[in-house]
Coordinates of C-alpha atoms (C1' of nucleotides) in Angstrom, one line a residue:
Chain A
M391 CA 125.0 119.9 116.8
T392 CA 123.9 119.1 120.3
K393 CA 121.1 121.4 121.4
T394 CA 120.3 118.5 123.6
L395 CA 121.9 120.3 126.5
V396 CA 119.6 123.2 126.2
A397 CA 116.3 121.5 125.5
P398 CA 115.6 117.7 126.1
D399 CA 115.1 117.3 122.4
T400 CA 111.7 115.7 122.7
R401 CA 110.1 114.1 119.7
E402 CA 107.4 116.8 119.6
A403 CA 110.0 119.6 119.3
T404 CA 111.8 117.9 116.4
R405 CA 108.5 117.3 114.8
A406 CA 107.5 121.0 115.1
R407 CA 110.8 122.2 113.6
L408 CA 110.4 119.8 110.7
E409 CA 106.8 120.9 110.1
R410 CA 107.8 124.6 110.0
A411 CA 110.7 123.9 107.7
A412 CA 108.6 121.8 105.4
L413 CA 105.8 124.3 105.2
D414 CA 108.2 127.1 104.4
L415 CA 110.3 125.2 101.9
F416 CA 107.3 123.7 100.1
T417 CA 105.7 127.1 99.9
A418 CA 108.9 128.7 98.6
R419 CA 110.0 126.2 96.0
G420 CA 107.1 123.7 95.5
F421 CA 106.4 120.4 97.1
E422 CA 108.1 118.2 94.4
Q423 CA 111.1 120.4 94.2
V424 CA 112.1 119.9 97.8
T425 CA 113.6 116.7 99.0
A426 CA 113.1 115.2 102.4
D427 CA 116.8 115.6 102.9
E428 CA 116.6 119.3 102.5
V429 CA 113.7 119.7 104.9
A430 CA 115.6 117.6 107.5
E431 CA 118.7 119.7 107.0
A432 CA 116.7 122.9 107.4
A433 CA 115.3 121.6 110.6
D434 CA 118.8 120.6 111.7
T435 CA 118.2 116.9 111.8
S436 CA 118.4 113.9 109.6
R437 CA 116.3 112.4 106.9
R438 CA 115.8 109.3 109.0
T439 CA 114.3 111.4 111.8
F440 CA 112.0 113.1 109.3
F441 CA 110.5 109.8 108.4
R442 CA 110.2 108.8 112.0
C443 CA 108.1 111.9 112.7
F444 CA 106.0 111.7 109.6
E445 CA 104.8 108.7 107.7
S446 CA 105.4 110.5 104.4
K447 CA 106.7 113.7 103.0
A448 CA 103.1 114.8 102.4
D449 CA 102.2 114.2 106.1
A450 CA 104.5 117.0 107.2
V451 CA 101.9 119.5 105.8
W452 CA 99.0 118.2 107.8
G453 CA 99.9 118.8 111.3
D454 CA 98.1 116.7 113.8
F455 CA 95.1 116.0 111.6
A456 CA 94.1 112.9 113.6
A457 CA 93.4 115.2 116.5
H458 CA 91.4 117.4 114.2
V459 CA 89.2 114.4 113.1
R460 CA 88.8 113.4 116.8
R461 CA 87.6 116.8 117.7
L462 CA 85.1 116.8 114.7
D463 CA 83.9 113.4 115.9
A464 CA 83.3 114.7 119.5
M465 CA 81.5 117.8 118.2
L466 CA 79.2 115.7 116.1
A467 CA 78.4 113.4 119.0
A468 CA 77.7 116.4 121.2
T469 CA 75.2 117.8 118.7
P470 CA 71.6 118.4 120.0
A471 CA 69.3 115.7 118.8
G472 CA 66.7 118.1 117.5
Q473 CA 69.1 119.9 115.2
P474 CA 68.8 119.1 111.5
V475 CA 71.5 116.6 110.4
L476 CA 73.1 118.9 107.8
G477 CA 73.0 121.8 110.2
S478 CA 74.8 119.8 112.8
I479 CA 77.5 118.8 110.3
C480 CA 77.9 122.4 109.1
A481 CA 78.2 123.6 112.7
A482 CA 80.8 121.0 113.5
Y483 CA 82.8 121.9 110.5
V484 CA 82.7 125.6 111.4
E485 CA 83.6 124.9 115.0
V486 CA 86.4 122.6 114.3
N487 CA 87.9 125.1 111.9
A488 CA 87.5 128.1 114.3
Y489 CA 91.1 129.1 114.5
A490 CA 92.5 132.0 116.4
D491 CA 93.4 135.0 114.2
D492 CA 97.2 134.4 114.7
A493 CA 96.8 130.8 113.5
L494 CA 95.1 131.8 110.3
P495 CA 98.3 132.5 108.3
M496 CA 99.6 129.0 108.9
L497 CA 96.3 127.5 108.0
R498 CA 96.3 129.5 104.8
Q499 CA 99.8 128.2 104.0
R500 CA 98.7 124.6 104.7
M501 CA 95.5 124.7 102.7
R502 CA 97.1 126.5 99.8
L503 CA 99.7 123.8 99.6
I504 CA 97.1 121.0 99.9
L505 CA 94.8 122.4 97.3
T506 CA 97.5 123.6 94.9
E507 CA 100.1 120.9 94.8
P508 CA 98.9 117.8 92.9
A509 CA 100.8 115.3 95.1
L510 CA 99.3 116.8 98.2
L511 CA 95.8 117.0 96.7
A512 CA 96.1 113.3 96.0
H513 CA 97.2 112.6 99.5
S514 CA 94.3 114.6 100.9
Q515 CA 92.0 111.9 99.7
V516 CA 93.5 109.5 102.2
R517 CA 93.1 112.0 105.1
Y518 CA 89.6 113.0 104.2
G519 CA 88.6 109.4 104.2
D520 CA 88.8 109.5 107.9
V521 CA 86.6 112.6 108.0
D522 CA 84.1 110.9 105.8
R523 CA 83.9 107.9 108.0
V524 CA 83.2 110.0 111.1
V525 CA 80.5 112.0 109.3
A526 CA 78.9 109.0 107.8
A527 CA 78.8 107.3 111.3
H528 CA 77.1 110.5 112.6
V529 CA 74.5 110.4 109.9
A530 CA 73.9 106.7 110.5
R531 CA 73.3 107.3 114.2
R532 CA 70.9 110.1 113.5
T533 CA 68.9 108.3 110.8
G534 CA 69.1 104.8 112.3
G535 CA 70.7 103.3 109.2
R536 CA 74.0 101.7 108.4
P537 CA 77.0 103.9 107.9
D538 CA 77.8 102.2 104.6
A539 CA 74.3 102.9 103.2
L540 CA 73.8 105.4 100.3
V541 CA 72.6 108.3 102.3
P542 CA 75.3 108.4 105.1
R543 CA 78.0 108.0 102.5
L544 CA 76.5 110.6 100.2
V545 CA 76.0 113.1 102.9
A546 CA 79.6 112.6 104.1
A547 CA 81.1 112.9 100.7
S548 CA 79.0 115.9 99.6
T549 CA 79.4 117.8 102.8
R550 CA 83.1 117.3 102.6
A551 CA 82.9 118.5 99.0
A552 CA 81.1 121.6 100.3
A553 CA 83.8 122.2 103.0
T554 CA 86.6 121.8 100.5
T555 CA 84.9 124.2 98.1
A556 CA 84.5 126.6 100.9
F557 CA 88.2 126.4 101.6
E558 CA 89.0 127.1 98.0
T559 CA 86.9 130.2 97.9
W560 CA 88.3 131.3 101.2
L561 CA 91.8 131.0 99.8
D562 CA 90.8 133.1 96.8
D563 CA 89.3 135.9 98.8
V564 CA 91.3 137.2 101.7
R565 CA 88.3 139.2 103.0
L566 CA 85.9 136.3 103.3
P567 CA 85.8 134.7 106.8
L568 CA 86.1 131.0 106.7
A569 CA 83.0 130.4 108.7
R570 CA 81.1 132.5 106.2
A571 CA 82.5 130.5 103.3
L572 CA 81.4 127.3 105.0
H573 CA 77.9 128.5 105.7
D574 CA 77.4 129.7 102.2
A575 CA 78.5 126.4 100.7
F576 CA 76.4 124.4 103.2
D577 CA 73.3 126.6 102.7
E578 CA 73.5 126.1 98.9
L579 CA 74.0 122.3 99.3
S580 CA 71.2 121.7 101.8
A581 CA 68.7 123.7 99.9
G582 CA 69.3 121.7 96.7
F583 CA 71.2 124.5 94.9
P584 CA 68.6 127.2 94.7
S585 CA 71.1 129.4 92.7
L586 CA 70.6 127.0 89.8
R587 CA 66.9 127.7 89.4
Chain B
M123 CA 110.7 87.7 71.7
T124 CA 109.7 89.3 68.5
K125 CA 106.0 89.2 68.0
T126 CA 106.8 92.1 65.7
L127 CA 106.6 90.0 62.7
V128 CA 103.1 89.0 63.4
A129 CA 101.7 92.3 64.6
P130 CA 103.4 95.7 64.1
D131 CA 103.8 96.1 67.8
T132 CA 102.1 99.4 68.0
R133 CA 102.1 101.4 71.2
E134 CA 98.5 100.8 71.6
A135 CA 98.9 97.0 71.6
T136 CA 101.6 97.1 74.2
R137 CA 99.6 99.5 76.3
A138 CA 96.6 97.2 76.2
R139 CA 98.7 94.2 77.2
L140 CA 100.2 96.1 80.1
E141 CA 96.8 97.3 81.2
R142 CA 95.3 93.8 81.3
A143 CA 98.4 92.5 83.1
A144 CA 98.3 95.3 85.6
L145 CA 94.6 95.0 86.3
D146 CA 94.9 91.2 86.9
L147 CA 98.0 91.4 89.0
F148 CA 96.8 94.3 91.1
T149 CA 93.5 92.5 91.7
A150 CA 95.2 89.2 92.6
R151 CA 97.9 90.5 94.9
G152 CA 97.1 94.1 95.7
F153 CA 98.4 97.3 94.1
E154 CA 101.4 97.9 96.5
Q155 CA 102.5 94.2 96.4
V156 CA 103.1 94.3 92.6
T157 CA 106.1 96.0 91.1
A158 CA 106.1 97.8 87.8
D159 CA 108.8 95.2 86.8
E160 CA 106.4 92.4 87.4
V161 CA 103.6 94.0 85.4
A162 CA 106.0 94.6 82.5
E163 CA 107.3 91.1 82.6
A164 CA 103.7 89.7 82.6
A165 CA 103.0 91.8 79.6
D166 CA 106.1 90.5 77.9
T167 CA 107.9 93.9 77.8
S168 CA 110.2 96.0 79.9
R169 CA 109.8 98.4 82.9
R170 CA 111.0 101.3 80.7
T171 CA 108.2 100.6 78.2
F172 CA 105.7 100.5 81.0
F173 CA 106.5 104.0 82.0
R174 CA 106.4 105.1 78.4
C175 CA 102.8 103.9 78.2
F176 CA 101.7 105.2 81.6
E177 CA 102.8 108.2 83.5
S178 CA 102.7 106.3 86.7
K179 CA 101.9 102.8 88.0
A180 CA 98.5 104.0 89.1
D181 CA 97.6 105.3 85.6
A182 CA 97.7 101.7 84.3
V183 CA 94.3 101.2 86.1
W184 CA 92.6 104.1 84.5
G185 CA 92.4 103.2 80.8
D186 CA 91.9 106.1 78.5
F187 CA 90.3 108.4 81.1
A188 CA 91.1 111.5 79.2
A189 CA 88.8 110.3 76.4
H190 CA 86.2 109.6 79.1
V191 CA 86.4 113.2 80.3
R192 CA 86.2 114.5 76.7
R193 CA 83.1 112.5 76.1
L194 CA 81.6 113.9 79.3
D195 CA 82.4 117.4 78.2
A196 CA 80.8 116.8 74.8
M197 CA 77.6 115.4 76.4
L198 CA 77.3 118.3 78.8
A199 CA 77.8 120.7 75.9
A200 CA 75.1 118.9 73.9
T201 CA 72.6 119.2 76.7
P202 CA 69.2 120.9 76.0
A203 CA 69.2 124.4 77.4
G204 CA 65.8 123.9 79.0
Q205 CA 66.9 121.0 81.2
P206 CA 67.7 121.7 84.8
V207 CA 71.4 121.9 85.4
L208 CA 71.7 119.1 87.9
G209 CA 69.5 116.9 85.7
S210 CA 71.8 117.6 82.7
I211 CA 74.9 116.6 84.8
C212 CA 73.2 113.4 86.1
A213 CA 72.2 112.5 82.5
A214 CA 75.7 113.1 81.3
Y215 CA 77.2 111.0 84.1
V216 CA 74.8 108.2 83.3
E217 CA 75.4 108.3 79.6
V218 CA 79.2 108.4 79.8
N219 CA 79.1 105.4 82.1
A220 CA 76.7 103.4 79.9
Y221 CA 78.9 100.4 79.3
A222 CA 77.9 97.4 77.3
D223 CA 77.2 94.3 79.5
D224 CA 80.5 92.6 78.5
A225 CA 82.5 95.6 79.5
L226 CA 81.0 95.7 83.0
P227 CA 83.3 93.1 84.6
M228 CA 86.4 95.1 83.7
L229 CA 84.7 98.3 84.9
R230 CA 84.0 96.6 88.2
Q231 CA 87.6 95.4 88.4
R232 CA 88.9 98.9 87.8
M233 CA 86.5 100.7 90.2
R234 CA 87.1 98.2 92.9
L235 CA 90.8 98.8 92.7
I236 CA 90.4 102.5 92.6
L237 CA 88.0 102.7 95.5
T238 CA 89.8 100.0 97.6
E239 CA 93.5 100.6 97.2
P240 CA 94.6 103.7 99.2
A241 CA 97.3 104.6 96.7
L242 CA 94.8 104.5 93.8
L243 CA 92.1 106.3 95.8
A244 CA 94.7 109.1 96.3
H245 CA 95.6 109.2 92.7
S246 CA 91.9 109.4 91.8
Q247 CA 91.8 112.9 93.1
V248 CA 94.1 114.1 90.4
R249 CA 92.0 112.4 87.7
Y250 CA 88.7 113.7 89.1
G251 CA 90.1 117.2 89.0
D252 CA 89.7 117.1 85.3
V253 CA 86.1 116.0 85.6
D254 CA 85.4 118.8 88.1
R255 CA 86.8 121.4 85.7
V256 CA 84.6 120.2 82.9
V257 CA 81.5 120.2 85.1
A258 CA 82.2 123.5 86.6
A259 CA 82.6 125.0 83.2
H260 CA 79.2 123.6 82.2
V261 CA 77.5 125.1 85.2
A262 CA 79.2 128.4 84.6
R263 CA 78.0 128.4 81.0
R264 CA 74.5 127.7 82.2
T265 CA 74.3 130.2 85.0
G266 CA 76.4 132.9 83.3
G267 CA 78.9 133.0 86.2
R268 CA 82.6 132.3 86.4
P269 CA 83.7 128.6 86.6
D270 CA 85.8 129.4 89.7
A271 CA 82.8 130.9 91.6
L272 CA 81.3 129.1 94.6
V273 CA 78.3 127.5 92.9
P274 CA 80.0 126.0 89.8
R275 CA 82.8 124.6 92.0
L276 CA 80.4 123.3 94.6
V277 CA 78.1 121.7 92.0
A278 CA 81.1 120.0 90.4
A279 CA 82.5 118.7 93.6
S280 CA 79.2 117.5 95.1
T281 CA 78.0 115.9 91.9
R282 CA 81.2 114.1 91.7
A283 CA 80.8 113.0 95.3
A284 CA 77.4 111.7 94.3
A285 CA 78.8 109.8 91.4
T286 CA 81.6 108.3 93.5
T287 CA 79.1 107.3 96.2
A288 CA 76.9 105.7 93.5
F289 CA 79.9 103.7 92.3
E290 CA 80.5 102.5 95.8
T291 CA 77.0 101.3 96.4
W292 CA 77.0 99.7 92.9
L293 CA 80.2 97.8 93.8
D294 CA 78.6 96.6 97.0
D295 CA 75.4 95.3 95.4
V296 CA 75.8 93.2 92.2
R297 CA 72.1 93.5 91.4
L298 CA 72.0 97.3 91.4
P299 CA 72.3 98.7 87.9
L300 CA 74.9 101.5 87.7
A301 CA 72.4 104.0 86.1
R302 CA 70.0 103.3 89.0
A303 CA 72.7 104.0 91.6
L304 CA 73.6 107.2 89.9
H305 CA 70.0 108.4 89.7
D306 CA 69.4 107.5 93.3
A307 CA 72.3 109.5 94.5
F308 CA 71.6 112.5 92.2
D309 CA 67.9 112.6 93.3
E310 CA 68.9 112.7 96.9
L311 CA 71.4 115.4 96.3
S312 CA 69.3 117.6 94.1
A313 CA 66.3 117.5 96.5
G314 CA 68.4 118.6 99.5
F315 CA 68.6 115.1 101.1
P316 CA 64.9 114.5 101.8
S317 CA 65.8 111.2 103.6
L318 CA 67.2 113.3 106.4
R319 CA 63.9 114.9 107.3
Chain C
dA1008 C1' 121.7 101.5 49.8
dC1009 C1' 119.8 105.5 52.4
dG1010 C1' 117.6 108.3 56.0
dT1011 C1' 113.4 108.5 58.8
dT1012 C1' 110.4 107.2 62.2
dA1013 C1' 108.2 104.5 66.0
dG1014 C1' 109.0 101.3 69.4
dT1015 C1' 112.0 99.2 72.3
dG1016 C1' 115.5 97.4 76.1
dA1017 C1' 119.5 98.4 79.1
dC1018 C1' 121.7 101.3 82.1
dA1019 C1' 122.5 105.0 85.3
dC1020 C1' 120.5 108.1 88.2
dC1021 C1' 117.4 110.6 91.8
dC1022 C1' 114.4 110.3 95.5
dA1023 C1' 110.7 108.4 98.9
dG1024 C1' 110.4 105.2 102.3
dT1025 C1' 112.1 101.2 105.5
dG1026 C1' 114.8 98.0 108.4
dC1027 C1' 118.7 97.6 111.0
dC1028 C1' 122.2 98.8 114.1
dA1029 C1' 125.2 101.5 116.8
dC1030 C1' 125.3 105.6 119.7
dC1031 C1' 124.2 108.6 123.4
dA1032 C1' 121.7 111.2 127.0
dG1033 C1' 119.0 110.8 131.2
dC1034 C1' 117.3 108.2 134.8
dA1035 C1' 116.6 104.8 137.7
dA1036 C1' 118.2 100.9 141.2
dC1037 C1' 121.6 98.5 143.4
Chain D
dG1348 C1' 129.7 104.6 140.0
dT1349 C1' 128.5 101.0 137.3
dT1350 C1' 124.7 98.6 135.5
dG1351 C1' 120.7 98.6 132.9
dC1352 C1' 116.8 100.6 130.7
dT1353 C1' 114.5 104.0 127.7
dG1354 C1' 113.8 107.5 124.0
dG1355 C1' 115.6 109.9 120.5
dT1356 C1' 119.0 110.0 117.1
dG1357 C1' 122.2 109.4 112.7
dG1358 C1' 124.3 106.3 109.3
dC1359 C1' 123.8 102.8 106.0
dA1360 C1' 122.1 99.7 102.9
dC1361 C1' 118.1 98.3 100.3
dT1362 C1' 113.6 98.3 97.6
dG1363 C1' 110.9 100.4 94.3
dG1364 C1' 108.8 104.4 91.5
dG1365 C1' 110.0 107.4 87.9
dT1366 C1' 113.3 109.7 84.3
dG1367 C1' 117.0 110.8 81.0
dT1368 C1' 120.0 108.9 77.7
dC1369 C1' 121.7 105.9 74.3
dA1370 C1' 122.0 102.4 71.1
dC1371 C1' 119.3 98.9 68.5
dT1372 C1' 115.8 97.3 65.3
dA1373 C1' 111.8 96.9 62.1
dA1374 C1' 109.0 99.2 58.7
dC1375 C1' 108.6 102.6 55.2
dG1376 C1' 109.7 105.6 51.7
dT1377 C1' 113.2 107.4 47.9

DNA sequence: ACGTTAGTGACACCCAGTGCCACCAGCAAC
DNA sequence: GTTGCTGGTGGCACTGGGTGTCACTAACGT
């Protein structure tokens, strides 16, 4: 009961244990079929602690997504001014999703859950809202308009749609590199869907 | 207590009362601040009945969205074969959202809630999934590919992004007709975002 | 009178999420 | 070494969404 003597039992460690337990249980039995109590128990802690580490059951799947968004923001800001806007967004998406090979299985597990489980798919809308705001702000900076105007919003929403679709096809095809999937989707989008002609 | 003697108290009538009460209460006090009990009471019925008419609290805001999707599907199917694919999708979106003037206030109320309240925005992802499947199937029919290939999925996701963005700008600007907002967004999308050059 | 059907309300239950409080380790400072 | 603070914790009770079950009632047919 008291691993406290071994490791100082920091919040981060508990959080990491919960995250692994959640990912595995959700994958094995489905998101809805697993209670927060069960995840907590599997991580050798309590329900109360679970909800101190994560705002919601769904958040346990997302890791530190806020940091992810912050990195995306920084990459967009560091983008060369001459680069086309869509190209800069694509590059940022690719770079922020450039995981080491040994991190890919966990990413797959996460994304499969998020795109497969209805409750998690719903929750994703909230998370992606942050992404959209960051991208729209970038577009507004580049075009000199307001971030809530049509074009920045539309670019943010449709590039995110492209990224999500890329993730879906990446999940379906084990041999397709993620960067390739993203480039394919962005190319199609930025050329006005040449495949349709 | 028994309006039954006057009207046969059909499910549809109860559902309609609940929908109105929900829309009004959510608008007045916010989605999270209103309990299902309160909505039920305002509609002169019980909580249990509320959840018999709607799968979830969020569903009370969506009206008969399944019928909406069915109409969209029919319109896409009835599209002339010569028409460009994106054009046919835009036309279908415009047509399916061609409401009579006196229906617009309720549509505004609905959409404002859906796009404003985080819980409803999240739920929208589930609903829009049905739309995406219908649109992807249409694209697949037109291009001869599979509905789960990159292009059909991408077209579905990004046209829906365009439609959603159009709704947002429509909400922000009372003088902008919805059809116009939709056309603007689709034009930008299908031309590969000319405003960015 | 009889069964059938659709709609309903009441109750009990499960589970996500929160506020509160008491507890305990480590780490000062005195 | 006791006093006090801090961070992490578990237990408990409570609110609220959502569901299963059951008994009741009105309408309709036979």
